[in-house]
Short mmCIF file of C-alpha atoms and ligand atoms in Angstrom, two decimals:
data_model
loop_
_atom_site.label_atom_id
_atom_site.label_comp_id
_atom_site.label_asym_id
_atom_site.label_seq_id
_atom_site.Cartn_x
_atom_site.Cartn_y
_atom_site.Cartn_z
CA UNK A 1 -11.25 -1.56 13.44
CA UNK A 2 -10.99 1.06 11.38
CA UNK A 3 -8.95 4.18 10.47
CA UNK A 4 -9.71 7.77 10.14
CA UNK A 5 -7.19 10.33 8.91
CA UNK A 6 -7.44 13.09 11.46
CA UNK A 7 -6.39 16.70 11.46
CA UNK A 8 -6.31 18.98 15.16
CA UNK A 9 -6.62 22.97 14.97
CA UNK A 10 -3.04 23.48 14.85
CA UNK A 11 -2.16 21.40 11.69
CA UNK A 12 -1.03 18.39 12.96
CA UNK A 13 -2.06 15.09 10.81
CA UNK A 14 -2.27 11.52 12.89
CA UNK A 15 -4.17 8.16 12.76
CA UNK A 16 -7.14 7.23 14.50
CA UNK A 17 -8.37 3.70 15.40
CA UNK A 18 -11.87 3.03 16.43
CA UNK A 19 -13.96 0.19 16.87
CA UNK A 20 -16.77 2.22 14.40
CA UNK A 21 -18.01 5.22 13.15
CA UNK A 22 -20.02 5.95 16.07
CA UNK A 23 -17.21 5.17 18.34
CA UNK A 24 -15.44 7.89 16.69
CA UNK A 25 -18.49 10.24 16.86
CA UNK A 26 -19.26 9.57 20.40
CA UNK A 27 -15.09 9.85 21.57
CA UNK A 28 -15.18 13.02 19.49
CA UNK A 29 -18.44 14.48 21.16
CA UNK A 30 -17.11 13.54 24.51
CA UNK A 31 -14.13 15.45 23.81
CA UNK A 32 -11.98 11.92 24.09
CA UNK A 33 -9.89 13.12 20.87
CA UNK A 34 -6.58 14.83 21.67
CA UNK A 35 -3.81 15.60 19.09
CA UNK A 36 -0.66 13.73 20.16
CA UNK A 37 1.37 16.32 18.49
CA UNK A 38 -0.25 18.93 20.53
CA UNK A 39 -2.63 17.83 22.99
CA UNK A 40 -5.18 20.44 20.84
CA UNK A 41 -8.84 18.65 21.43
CA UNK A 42 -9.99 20.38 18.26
CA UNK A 43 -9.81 17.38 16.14
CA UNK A 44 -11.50 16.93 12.73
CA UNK A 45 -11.58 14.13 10.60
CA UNK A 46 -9.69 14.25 7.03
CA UNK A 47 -10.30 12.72 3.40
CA UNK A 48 -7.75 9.33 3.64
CA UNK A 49 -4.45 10.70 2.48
CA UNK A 50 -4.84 8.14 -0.82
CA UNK A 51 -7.35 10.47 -2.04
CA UNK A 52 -5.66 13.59 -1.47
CA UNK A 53 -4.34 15.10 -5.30
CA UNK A 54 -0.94 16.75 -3.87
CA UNK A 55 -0.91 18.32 -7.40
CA UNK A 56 2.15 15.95 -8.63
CA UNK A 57 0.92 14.71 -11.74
CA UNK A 58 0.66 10.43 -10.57
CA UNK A 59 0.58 7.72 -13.23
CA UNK A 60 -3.15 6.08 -12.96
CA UNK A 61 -3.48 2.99 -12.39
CA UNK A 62 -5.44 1.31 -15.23
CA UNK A 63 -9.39 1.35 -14.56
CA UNK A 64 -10.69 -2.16 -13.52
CA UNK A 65 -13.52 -2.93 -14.92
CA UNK A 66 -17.04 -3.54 -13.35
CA UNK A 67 -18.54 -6.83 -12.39
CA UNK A 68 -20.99 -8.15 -14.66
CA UNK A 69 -23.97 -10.78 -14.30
CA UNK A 70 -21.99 -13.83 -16.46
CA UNK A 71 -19.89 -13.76 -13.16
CA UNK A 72 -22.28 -14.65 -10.67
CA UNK A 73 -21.48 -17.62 -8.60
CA UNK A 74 -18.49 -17.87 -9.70
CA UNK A 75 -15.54 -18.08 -7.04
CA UNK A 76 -12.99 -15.35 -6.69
CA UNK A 77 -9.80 -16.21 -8.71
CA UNK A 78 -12.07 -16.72 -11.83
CA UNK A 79 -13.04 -13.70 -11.17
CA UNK A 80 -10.51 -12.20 -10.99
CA UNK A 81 -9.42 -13.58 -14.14
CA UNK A 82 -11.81 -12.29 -15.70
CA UNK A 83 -11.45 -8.90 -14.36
CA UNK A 84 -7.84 -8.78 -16.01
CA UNK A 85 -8.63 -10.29 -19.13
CA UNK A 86 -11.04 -7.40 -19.88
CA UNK A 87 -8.36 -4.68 -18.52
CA UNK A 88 -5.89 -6.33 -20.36
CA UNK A 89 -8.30 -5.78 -23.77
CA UNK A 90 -9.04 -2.75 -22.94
CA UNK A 91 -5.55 -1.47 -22.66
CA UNK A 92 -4.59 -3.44 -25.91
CA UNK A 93 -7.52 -1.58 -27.79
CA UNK A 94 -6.68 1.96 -26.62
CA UNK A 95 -3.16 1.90 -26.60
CA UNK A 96 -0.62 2.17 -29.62
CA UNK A 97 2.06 -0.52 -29.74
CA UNK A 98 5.31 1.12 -29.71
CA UNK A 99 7.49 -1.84 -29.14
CA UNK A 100 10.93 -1.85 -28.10
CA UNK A 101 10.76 1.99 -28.65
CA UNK A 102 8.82 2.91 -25.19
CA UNK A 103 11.06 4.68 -23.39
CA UNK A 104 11.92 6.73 -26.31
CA UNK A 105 8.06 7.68 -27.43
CA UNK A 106 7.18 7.89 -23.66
CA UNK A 107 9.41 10.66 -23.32
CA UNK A 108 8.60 12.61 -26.53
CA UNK A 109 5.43 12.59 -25.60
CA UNK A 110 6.61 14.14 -22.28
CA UNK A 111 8.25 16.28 -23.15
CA UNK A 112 5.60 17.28 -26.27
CA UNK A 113 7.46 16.37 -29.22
CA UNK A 114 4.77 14.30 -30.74
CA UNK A 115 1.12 14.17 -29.78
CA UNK A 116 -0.26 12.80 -26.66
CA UNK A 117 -1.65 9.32 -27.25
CA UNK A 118 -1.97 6.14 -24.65
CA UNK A 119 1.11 3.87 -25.82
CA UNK A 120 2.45 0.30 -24.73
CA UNK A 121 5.23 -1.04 -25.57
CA UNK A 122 8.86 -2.88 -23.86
CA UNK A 123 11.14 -1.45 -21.39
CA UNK A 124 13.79 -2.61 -19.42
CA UNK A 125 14.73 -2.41 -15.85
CA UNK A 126 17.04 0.34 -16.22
CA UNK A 127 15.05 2.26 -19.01
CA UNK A 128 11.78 2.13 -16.56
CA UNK A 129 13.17 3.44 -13.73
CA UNK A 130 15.25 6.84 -16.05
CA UNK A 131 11.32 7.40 -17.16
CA UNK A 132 10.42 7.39 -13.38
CA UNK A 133 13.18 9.17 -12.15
CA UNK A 134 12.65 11.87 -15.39
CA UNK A 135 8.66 12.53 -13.26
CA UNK A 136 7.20 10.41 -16.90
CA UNK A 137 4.23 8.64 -16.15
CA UNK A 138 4.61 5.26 -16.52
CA UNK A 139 2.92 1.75 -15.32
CA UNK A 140 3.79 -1.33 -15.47
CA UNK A 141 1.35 -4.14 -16.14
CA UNK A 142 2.34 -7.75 -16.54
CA UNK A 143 1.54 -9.03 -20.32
CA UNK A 144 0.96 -12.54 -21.23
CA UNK A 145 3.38 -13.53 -24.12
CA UNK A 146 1.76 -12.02 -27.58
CA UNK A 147 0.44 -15.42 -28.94
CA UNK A 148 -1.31 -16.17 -25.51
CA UNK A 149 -3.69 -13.30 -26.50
CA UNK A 150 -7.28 -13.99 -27.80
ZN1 ZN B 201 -1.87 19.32 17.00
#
């Protein structure tokens, strides 16, 4: 099965299922499709809401990296292991280390007190979510203790 965001004439947003692609084309050209809202047959299909940029500005999530050819054959949790160990040097290579002093820089650079630069660093519970609550971007990542890194 799968899902298509769908959109009638008069506005209305809902979920399709269908079997396939063509399932949906050949419901859609058989006029099959009917807004439940609205009963409006006039129903067009809709970039998944995921995509959609609502103009909020969104923390983004780190990028993974690609698969490469040393990880042929091998089975999916090395993999995977591998994928994180190279997003995990990536974001220790780009980012400053601000320490126990996140939440603080995080905000100044919000609010543009100091120049915009990727930082890491510690926060707690309590400082995280007063970031999130203040609309500052901020992800959290789980970091292997310091002298675990190679
Ligand atoms: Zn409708």
């Amino acid at each position: 099965m799968i899902v298509f965001d769908l959109l009638c004439g008069g506005g209305h947003r809902f979920e399709g299922w269908f079997s396939s692609a063509d399932d949906y084309a050949s419901q859609r050209e058989r006029n099959l499709l009917q807004c439940p809202d609205c009963g409006s047959g006039e129903v067009h299909r809709v970039p998944s809401a995921a995509r959609f940029n609502l103009g909020a500005e969104q923390p983004k999530p780190a990028p993974m990296p690609a698969k490469t050819a040393d990880m042929e054959g091998k089975d999916p949790f090395a993999i995977a292991q591998m994928l994180y160990s190279r997003m995990l040097d990536t974001i220790l290579t780009k980012t400053e280390d601000v320490g126990r002093d996140f939440a603080d820089e995080a905000r100044r650079i919000h609010y543009e007190e100091v120049a915009a630069r990727p930082i890491r660093g510690q926060a707690t519970q309590a400082e995280h979510d007063a970031l999130i609550d203040e609309g500052i971007p901020v992800a959290r990542i789980p970091l292997p203790p310091a002298d675990q890194l190679n």
